Each structure stands twice: as C-alpha cells, then as structure tokens.
PDB file of C-alpha atoms in Angstrom:
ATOM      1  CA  UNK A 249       9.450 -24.516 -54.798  1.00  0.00           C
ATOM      2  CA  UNK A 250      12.892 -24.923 -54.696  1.00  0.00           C
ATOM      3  CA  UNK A 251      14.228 -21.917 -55.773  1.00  0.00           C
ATOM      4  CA  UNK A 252      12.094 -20.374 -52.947  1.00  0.00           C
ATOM      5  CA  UNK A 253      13.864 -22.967 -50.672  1.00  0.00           C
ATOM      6  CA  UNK A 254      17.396 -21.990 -51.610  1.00  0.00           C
ATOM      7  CA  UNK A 255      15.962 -18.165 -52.342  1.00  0.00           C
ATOM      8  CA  UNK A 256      14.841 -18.302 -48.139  1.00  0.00           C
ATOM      9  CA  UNK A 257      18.215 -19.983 -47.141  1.00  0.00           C
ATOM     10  CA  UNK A 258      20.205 -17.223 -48.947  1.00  0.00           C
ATOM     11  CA  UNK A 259      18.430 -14.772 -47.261  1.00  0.00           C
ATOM     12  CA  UNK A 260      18.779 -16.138 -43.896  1.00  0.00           C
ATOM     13  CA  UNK A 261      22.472 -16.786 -44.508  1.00  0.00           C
ATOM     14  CA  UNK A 262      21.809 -20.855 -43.841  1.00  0.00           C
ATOM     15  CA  UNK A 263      23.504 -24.069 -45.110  1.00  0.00           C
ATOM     16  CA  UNK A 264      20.383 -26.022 -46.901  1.00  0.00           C
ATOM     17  CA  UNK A 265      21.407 -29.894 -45.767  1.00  0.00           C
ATOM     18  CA  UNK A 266      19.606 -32.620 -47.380  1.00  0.00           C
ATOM     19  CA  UNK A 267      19.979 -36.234 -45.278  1.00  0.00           C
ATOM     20  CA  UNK A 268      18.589 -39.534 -46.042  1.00  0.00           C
ATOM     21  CA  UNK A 269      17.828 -42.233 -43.661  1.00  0.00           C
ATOM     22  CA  UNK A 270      18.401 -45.953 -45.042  1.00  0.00           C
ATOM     23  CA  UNK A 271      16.557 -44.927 -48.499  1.00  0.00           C
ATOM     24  CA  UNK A 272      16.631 -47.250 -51.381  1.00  0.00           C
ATOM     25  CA  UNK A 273      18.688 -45.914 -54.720  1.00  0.00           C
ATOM     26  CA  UNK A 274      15.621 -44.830 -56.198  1.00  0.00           C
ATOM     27  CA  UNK A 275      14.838 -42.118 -53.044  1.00  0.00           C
ATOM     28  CA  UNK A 276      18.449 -41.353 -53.160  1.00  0.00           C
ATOM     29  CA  UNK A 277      18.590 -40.309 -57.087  1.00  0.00           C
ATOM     30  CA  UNK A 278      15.540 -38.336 -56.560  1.00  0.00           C
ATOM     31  CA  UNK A 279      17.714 -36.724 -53.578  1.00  0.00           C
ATOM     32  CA  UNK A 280      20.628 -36.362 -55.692  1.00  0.00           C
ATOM     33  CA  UNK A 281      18.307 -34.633 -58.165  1.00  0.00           C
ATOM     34  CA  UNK A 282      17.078 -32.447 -55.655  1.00  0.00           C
ATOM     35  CA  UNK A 283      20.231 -31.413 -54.186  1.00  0.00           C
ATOM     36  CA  UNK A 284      21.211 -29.942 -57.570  1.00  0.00           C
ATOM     37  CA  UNK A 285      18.114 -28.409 -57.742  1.00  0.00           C
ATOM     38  CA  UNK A 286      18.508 -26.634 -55.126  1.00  0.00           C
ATOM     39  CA  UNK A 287      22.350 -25.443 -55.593  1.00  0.00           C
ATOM     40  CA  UNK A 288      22.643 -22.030 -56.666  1.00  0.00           C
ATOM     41  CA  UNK A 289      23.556 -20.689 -60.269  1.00  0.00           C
ATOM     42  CA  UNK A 290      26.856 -19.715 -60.101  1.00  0.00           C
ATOM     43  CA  UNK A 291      25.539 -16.298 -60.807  1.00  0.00           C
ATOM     44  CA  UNK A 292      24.240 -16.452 -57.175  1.00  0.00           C
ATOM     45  CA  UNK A 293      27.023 -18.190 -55.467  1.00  0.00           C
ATOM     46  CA  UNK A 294      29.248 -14.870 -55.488  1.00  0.00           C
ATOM     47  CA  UNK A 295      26.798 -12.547 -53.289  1.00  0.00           C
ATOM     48  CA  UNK A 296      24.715 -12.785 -50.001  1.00  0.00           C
ATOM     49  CA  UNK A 297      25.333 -15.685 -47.681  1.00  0.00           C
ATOM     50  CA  UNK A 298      26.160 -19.158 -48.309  1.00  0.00           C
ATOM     51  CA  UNK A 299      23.254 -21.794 -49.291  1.00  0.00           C
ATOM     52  CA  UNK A 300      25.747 -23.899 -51.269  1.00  0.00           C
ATOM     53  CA  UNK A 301      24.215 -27.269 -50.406  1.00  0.00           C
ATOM     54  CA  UNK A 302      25.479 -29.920 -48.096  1.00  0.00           C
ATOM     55  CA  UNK A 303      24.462 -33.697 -48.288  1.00  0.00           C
ATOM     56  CA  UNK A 304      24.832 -35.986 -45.581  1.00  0.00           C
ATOM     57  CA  UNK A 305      23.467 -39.330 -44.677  1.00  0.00           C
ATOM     58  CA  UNK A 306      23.282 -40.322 -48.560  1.00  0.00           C
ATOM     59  CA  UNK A 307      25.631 -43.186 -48.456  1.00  0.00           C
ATOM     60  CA  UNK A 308      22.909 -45.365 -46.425  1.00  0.00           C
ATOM     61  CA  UNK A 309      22.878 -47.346 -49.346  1.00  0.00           C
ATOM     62  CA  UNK A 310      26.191 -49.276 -48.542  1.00  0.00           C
ATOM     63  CA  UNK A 311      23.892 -50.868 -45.391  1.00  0.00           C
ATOM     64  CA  UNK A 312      21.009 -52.024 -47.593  1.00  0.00           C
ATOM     65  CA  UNK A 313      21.550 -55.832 -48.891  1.00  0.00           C
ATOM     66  CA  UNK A 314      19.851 -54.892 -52.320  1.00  0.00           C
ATOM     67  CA  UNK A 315      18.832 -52.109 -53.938  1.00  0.00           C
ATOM     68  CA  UNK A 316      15.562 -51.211 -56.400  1.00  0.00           C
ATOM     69  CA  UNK A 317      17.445 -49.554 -59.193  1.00  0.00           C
ATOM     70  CA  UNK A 318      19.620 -51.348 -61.229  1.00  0.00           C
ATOM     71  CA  UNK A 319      22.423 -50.174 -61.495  1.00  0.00           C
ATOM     72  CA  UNK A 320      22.385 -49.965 -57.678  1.00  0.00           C
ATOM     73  CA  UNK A 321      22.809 -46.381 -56.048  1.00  0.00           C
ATOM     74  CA  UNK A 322      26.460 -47.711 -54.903  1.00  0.00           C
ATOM     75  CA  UNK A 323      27.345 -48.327 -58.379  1.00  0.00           C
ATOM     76  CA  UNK A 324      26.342 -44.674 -59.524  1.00  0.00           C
ATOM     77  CA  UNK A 325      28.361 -43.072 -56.837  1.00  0.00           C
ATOM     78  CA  UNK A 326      31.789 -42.054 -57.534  1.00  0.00           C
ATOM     79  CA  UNK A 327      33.143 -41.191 -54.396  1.00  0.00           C
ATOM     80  CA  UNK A 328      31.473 -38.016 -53.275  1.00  0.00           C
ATOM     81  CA  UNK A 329      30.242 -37.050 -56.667  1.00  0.00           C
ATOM     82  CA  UNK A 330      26.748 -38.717 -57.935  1.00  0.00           C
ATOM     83  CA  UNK A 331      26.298 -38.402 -61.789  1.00  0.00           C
ATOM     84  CA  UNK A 332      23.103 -36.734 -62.096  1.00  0.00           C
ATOM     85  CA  UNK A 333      22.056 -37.985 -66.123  1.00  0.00           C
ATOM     86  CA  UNK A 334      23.502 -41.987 -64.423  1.00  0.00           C
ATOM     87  CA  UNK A 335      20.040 -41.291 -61.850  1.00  0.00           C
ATOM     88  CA  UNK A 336      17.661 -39.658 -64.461  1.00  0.00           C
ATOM     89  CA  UNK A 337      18.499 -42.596 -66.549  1.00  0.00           C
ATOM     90  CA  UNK A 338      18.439 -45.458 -63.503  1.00  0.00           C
ATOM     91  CA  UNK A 339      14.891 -43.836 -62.373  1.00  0.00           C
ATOM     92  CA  UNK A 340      13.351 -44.022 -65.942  1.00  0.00           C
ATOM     93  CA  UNK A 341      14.786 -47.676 -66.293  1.00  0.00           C
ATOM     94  CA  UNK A 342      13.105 -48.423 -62.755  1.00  0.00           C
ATOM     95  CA  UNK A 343       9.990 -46.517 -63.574  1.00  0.00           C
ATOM     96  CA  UNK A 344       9.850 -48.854 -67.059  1.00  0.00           C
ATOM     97  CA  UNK A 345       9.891 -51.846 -65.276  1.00  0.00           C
ATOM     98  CA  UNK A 346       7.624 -50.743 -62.813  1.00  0.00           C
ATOM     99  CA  UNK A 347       5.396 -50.464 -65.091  1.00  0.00           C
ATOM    100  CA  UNK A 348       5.743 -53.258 -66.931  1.00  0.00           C
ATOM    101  CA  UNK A 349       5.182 -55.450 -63.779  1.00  0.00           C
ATOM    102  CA  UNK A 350       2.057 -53.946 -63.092  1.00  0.00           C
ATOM    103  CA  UNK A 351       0.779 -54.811 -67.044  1.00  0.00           C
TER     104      UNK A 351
END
C-alpha cells in the first residue's frame, strides 16, 4: 500500500505530507515508520516529480505531560531526525508491557 501511495504521488508530481495531531509517542513512531516507508529508494528520487516526503505536526509530543513509550517520543527525537531502529525498539518495549498488563 505504500509504495502505491508514493508510486500515485510520483506520478501526480505531489509532496506526500504526513501530520499528526497531539498523538502519543507510540502513534508518532508508527508515523515515523511510515514516513520512511513511504520515501523513495534513491533509485527513484533522480526521475519524475518530487514525492520526497514532508512531516509536519510531529513534534505534538512536546505539549503532552506524559507519554506511553518509554523512552518518551521527545527523548528519541534528535532535532529533526527520528532514529527509526530507537521506535521499532520503543514500540516492541511498549507492546511487551502491554501485554504483560493484560496477563
């Protein structure tokens, strides 16, 4: 599905944006996951039009008093740059103790 997203934004010569509106850090990693998934291969960056990703409205997390993950989001971030194994490994964490909750 996403390479059909970024696929019909190439064609169409469009900016894919992703935005988030006062998410907690675990719908933001799963944003910041998606957002890569849908960047093109740098084998597709150098023709057609532009559908190089643009994120806004993913730093809602600095307005949130706590966060689910742990880390929090805010402590992932690095400026503008989001580590994308830091998420994968602060959603599995979450998703463990999730779980374990509900046992």
């Amino acid at each position: 599905a996403c390479a059909a997203l970024r696929a019909r934004a190439q064609r169409a010569g469009a900016v894919l944006v992703l935005s988030a509106a006062f998410e907690s850090g675990v719908a933001l990693a799963h944003l910041a996951l998606l957002a890569e998934a849908l960047a093109p291969a740098a084998s597709e960056s150098s023709g057609g039009g532009s559908c190089e990703p643009s994120f806004h409205g993913l730093n809602t997390f600095d307005a949130l008093a706590a966060d689910l993950l742990s880390p929090p989001f805010a402590v992932l971030v690095d400026g503008a740059h989001v580590p994308l194994g830091a998420c994968e490994q602060a959603l599995r964490d979450y998703a463990e103790s999730a779980a374990a909750a509900d046992a």
